[in-house]
Amino acid sequence: MDEDATAVTTGHAGHGYLGNKDDVLKRLRRIEGQARGLQRMVEDEKYCIDILTQVSAMTKALQSVALGLLDDHLSHCVVRAAAVGGAEAEEKVREASEAIARLVRS
């Protein structure tokens, strides 16, 4: 049995984002820096619109990370579970649907 088939049948597959973990962490660190910059802007009493512009940029950056993680989940976790079928597949599809609903509401 190959590695992918073993991962599907045992449920021990790595998370889909592990292939680009460094990129995800780099992007999250950049967002963390944006949050610190926003705090400084408020401390320095910068103009409201400038702060809102930076909040919007940070929001878009977080949404981009979220969409990338969702794509990884769909193409990795959901596809693997669908290959197995049954309750695991239903659970992964339900999780993905709920995650999409949360993203749409945010």
PDB file of C-alpha atoms in Angstrom:
ATOM      1  CA  MET A   1       0.000   0.000   0.000  1.00  0.00           C
ATOM      2  CA  ASP A   2       1.464   3.404  -0.929  1.00  0.00           C
ATOM      3  CA  GLU A   3       1.803   6.338   1.485  1.00  0.00           C
ATOM      4  CA  ASP A   4      -1.333   8.151   0.249  1.00  0.00           C
ATOM      5  CA  ALA A   5      -3.483   5.034   0.493  1.00  0.00           C
ATOM      6  CA  THR A   6      -2.151   4.306   3.979  1.00  0.00           C
ATOM      7  CA  ALA A   7      -2.900   7.871   5.062  1.00  0.00           C
ATOM      8  CA  VAL A   8      -6.463   7.597   3.765  1.00  0.00           C
ATOM      9  CA  THR A   9      -7.205   4.296   5.457  1.00  0.00           C
ATOM     10  CA  THR A  10      -5.508   5.120   8.766  1.00  0.00           C
ATOM     11  CA  GLY A  11      -6.633   8.748   9.003  1.00  0.00           C
ATOM     12  CA  HIS A  12      -3.051   9.845   9.695  1.00  0.00           C
ATOM     13  CA  ALA A  13      -2.559  12.119   6.722  1.00  0.00           C
ATOM     14  CA  GLY A  14      -0.732  15.388   7.308  1.00  0.00           C
ATOM     15  CA  HIS A  15      -2.682  18.590   7.037  1.00  0.00           C
ATOM     16  CA  GLY A  16      -2.987  20.015   3.538  1.00  0.00           C
ATOM     17  CA  TYR A  17      -1.101  23.211   4.317  1.00  0.00           C
ATOM     18  CA  LEU A  18       2.064  21.397   5.454  1.00  0.00           C
ATOM     19  CA  GLY A  19       3.522  21.626   1.958  1.00  0.00           C
ATOM     20  CA  ASN A  20       3.527  25.418   2.210  1.00  0.00           C
ATOM     21  CA  LYS A  21       3.722  25.809   6.002  1.00  0.00           C
ATOM     22  CA  ASP A  22       6.654  28.236   5.773  1.00  0.00           C
ATOM     23  CA  ASP A  23       4.696  30.476   3.410  1.00  0.00           C
ATOM     24  CA  VAL A  24       1.633  30.438   5.688  1.00  0.00           C
ATOM     25  CA  LEU A  25       3.775  31.291   8.721  1.00  0.00           C
ATOM     26  CA  LYS A  26       5.529  34.088   6.794  1.00  0.00           C
ATOM     27  CA  ARG A  27       2.185  35.593   5.824  1.00  0.00           C
ATOM     28  CA  LEU A  28       0.853  35.304   9.405  1.00  0.00           C
ATOM     29  CA  ARG A  29       3.984  37.001  10.758  1.00  0.00           C
ATOM     30  CA  ARG A  30       3.480  39.813   8.261  1.00  0.00           C
ATOM     31  CA  ILE A  31      -0.119  40.176   9.493  1.00  0.00           C
ATOM     32  CA  GLU A  32       1.148  40.189  13.077  1.00  0.00           C
ATOM     33  CA  GLY A  33       3.409  43.080  12.104  1.00  0.00           C
ATOM     34  CA  GLN A  34       0.433  44.874  10.571  1.00  0.00           C
ATOM     35  CA  ALA A  35      -1.440  44.479  13.877  1.00  0.00           C
ATOM     36  CA  ARG A  36       1.464  46.011  15.784  1.00  0.00           C
ATOM     37  CA  GLY A  37       1.551  48.840  13.249  1.00  0.00           C
ATOM     38  CA  LEU A  38      -2.153  49.470  13.830  1.00  0.00           C
ATOM     39  CA  GLN A  39      -1.554  49.664  17.567  1.00  0.00           C
ATOM     40  CA  ARG A  40       1.203  52.215  16.996  1.00  0.00           C
ATOM     41  CA  MET A  41      -1.078  54.231  14.728  1.00  0.00           C
ATOM     42  CA  VAL A  42      -3.705  54.430  17.467  1.00  0.00           C
ATOM     43  CA  GLU A  43      -1.073  55.240  20.113  1.00  0.00           C
ATOM     44  CA  ASP A  44       0.260  57.990  17.845  1.00  0.00           C
ATOM     45  CA  GLU A  45      -3.305  59.226  17.240  1.00  0.00           C
ATOM     46  CA  LYS A  46      -3.112  58.891  13.459  1.00  0.00           C
ATOM     47  CA  TYR A  47      -5.996  59.921  11.219  1.00  0.00           C
ATOM     48  CA  CYS A  48      -9.029  57.565  11.439  1.00  0.00           C
ATOM     49  CA  ILE A  49      -9.194  56.938   7.698  1.00  0.00           C
ATOM     50  CA  ASP A  50      -5.517  55.948   7.597  1.00  0.00           C
ATOM     51  CA  ILE A  51      -6.130  53.436  10.395  1.00  0.00           C
ATOM     52  CA  LEU A  52      -9.217  52.089   8.637  1.00  0.00           C
ATOM     53  CA  THR A  53      -7.220  51.689   5.435  1.00  0.00           C
ATOM     54  CA  GLN A  54      -4.675  49.577   7.295  1.00  0.00           C
ATOM     55  CA  VAL A  55      -7.444  47.551   8.993  1.00  0.00           C
ATOM     56  CA  SER A  56      -8.844  46.819   5.533  1.00  0.00           C
ATOM     57  CA  ALA A  57      -5.417  45.705   4.274  1.00  0.00           C
ATOM     58  CA  MET A  58      -4.989  43.435   7.297  1.00  0.00           C
ATOM     59  CA  THR A  59      -8.473  41.991   6.826  1.00  0.00           C
ATOM     60  CA  LYS A  60      -7.719  41.195   3.175  1.00  0.00           C
ATOM     61  CA  ALA A  61      -4.442  39.553   4.182  1.00  0.00           C
ATOM     62  CA  LEU A  62      -6.238  37.355   6.746  1.00  0.00           C
ATOM     63  CA  GLN A  63      -8.904  36.461   4.206  1.00  0.00           C
ATOM     64  CA  SER A  64      -6.193  35.459   1.743  1.00  0.00           C
ATOM     65  CA  VAL A  65      -4.616  33.136   4.317  1.00  0.00           C
ATOM     66  CA  ALA A  66      -8.046  31.698   5.153  1.00  0.00           C
ATOM     67  CA  LEU A  67      -8.863  31.029   1.499  1.00  0.00           C
ATOM     68  CA  GLY A  68      -5.507  29.348   0.987  1.00  0.00           C
ATOM     69  CA  LEU A  69      -6.084  27.100   4.001  1.00  0.00           C
ATOM     70  CA  LEU A  70      -9.595  26.307   2.784  1.00  0.00           C
ATOM     71  CA  ASP A  71      -8.257  25.406  -0.654  1.00  0.00           C
ATOM     72  CA  ASP A  72      -5.652  23.143   0.958  1.00  0.00           C
ATOM     73  CA  HIS A  73      -8.356  21.519   3.107  1.00  0.00           C
ATOM     74  CA  LEU A  74     -10.590  20.860   0.122  1.00  0.00           C
ATOM     75  CA  SER A  75      -7.849  19.548  -2.154  1.00  0.00           C
ATOM     76  CA  HIS A  76      -6.179  17.442   0.502  1.00  0.00           C
ATOM     77  CA  CYS A  77      -8.369  16.469   3.471  1.00  0.00           C
ATOM     78  CA  VAL A  78     -11.746  16.395   1.703  1.00  0.00           C
ATOM     79  CA  VAL A  79     -10.406  14.619  -1.390  1.00  0.00           C
ATOM     80  CA  ARG A  80      -8.713  11.965   0.759  1.00  0.00           C
ATOM     81  CA  ALA A  81     -11.852  11.459   2.856  1.00  0.00           C
ATOM     82  CA  ALA A  82     -13.991  11.237  -0.292  1.00  0.00           C
ATOM     83  CA  ALA A  83     -11.748   8.438  -1.516  1.00  0.00           C
ATOM     84  CA  VAL A  84     -12.606   6.505   1.650  1.00  0.00           C
ATOM     85  CA  GLY A  85     -16.249   7.553   1.639  1.00  0.00           C
ATOM     86  CA  GLY A  86     -18.755   6.997   4.408  1.00  0.00           C
ATOM     87  CA  ALA A  87     -18.963   8.983   7.634  1.00  0.00           C
ATOM     88  CA  GLU A  88     -15.460  10.433   7.326  1.00  0.00           C
ATOM     89  CA  ALA A  89     -16.272  11.940   3.926  1.00  0.00           C
ATOM     90  CA  GLU A  90     -19.537  13.362   5.224  1.00  0.00           C
ATOM     91  CA  GLU A  91     -17.723  14.878   8.222  1.00  0.00           C
ATOM     92  CA  LYS A  92     -15.040  16.537   6.079  1.00  0.00           C
ATOM     93  CA  VAL A  93     -17.636  17.999   3.711  1.00  0.00           C
ATOM     94  CA  ARG A  94     -19.645  19.276   6.694  1.00  0.00           C
ATOM     95  CA  GLU A  95     -16.511  20.865   8.191  1.00  0.00           C
ATOM     96  CA  ALA A  96     -15.684  22.538   4.882  1.00  0.00           C
ATOM     97  CA  SER A  97     -19.242  23.830   4.470  1.00  0.00           C
ATOM     98  CA  GLU A  98     -19.201  25.302   7.971  1.00  0.00           C
ATOM     99  CA  ALA A  99     -15.812  26.915   7.367  1.00  0.00           C
ATOM    100  CA  ILE A 100     -17.071  28.462   4.134  1.00  0.00           C
ATOM    101  CA  ALA A 101     -20.163  29.768   5.935  1.00  0.00           C
ATOM    102  CA  ARG A 102     -17.969  31.378   8.607  1.00  0.00           C
ATOM    103  CA  LEU A 103     -15.792  33.003   5.948  1.00  0.00           C
ATOM    104  CA  VAL A 104     -18.817  34.339   4.087  1.00  0.00           C
ATOM    105  CA  ARG A 105     -20.248  35.831   7.276  1.00  0.00           C
ATOM    106  CA  SER A 106     -16.991  37.519   8.273  1.00  0.00           C
TER     107      SER A 106
END
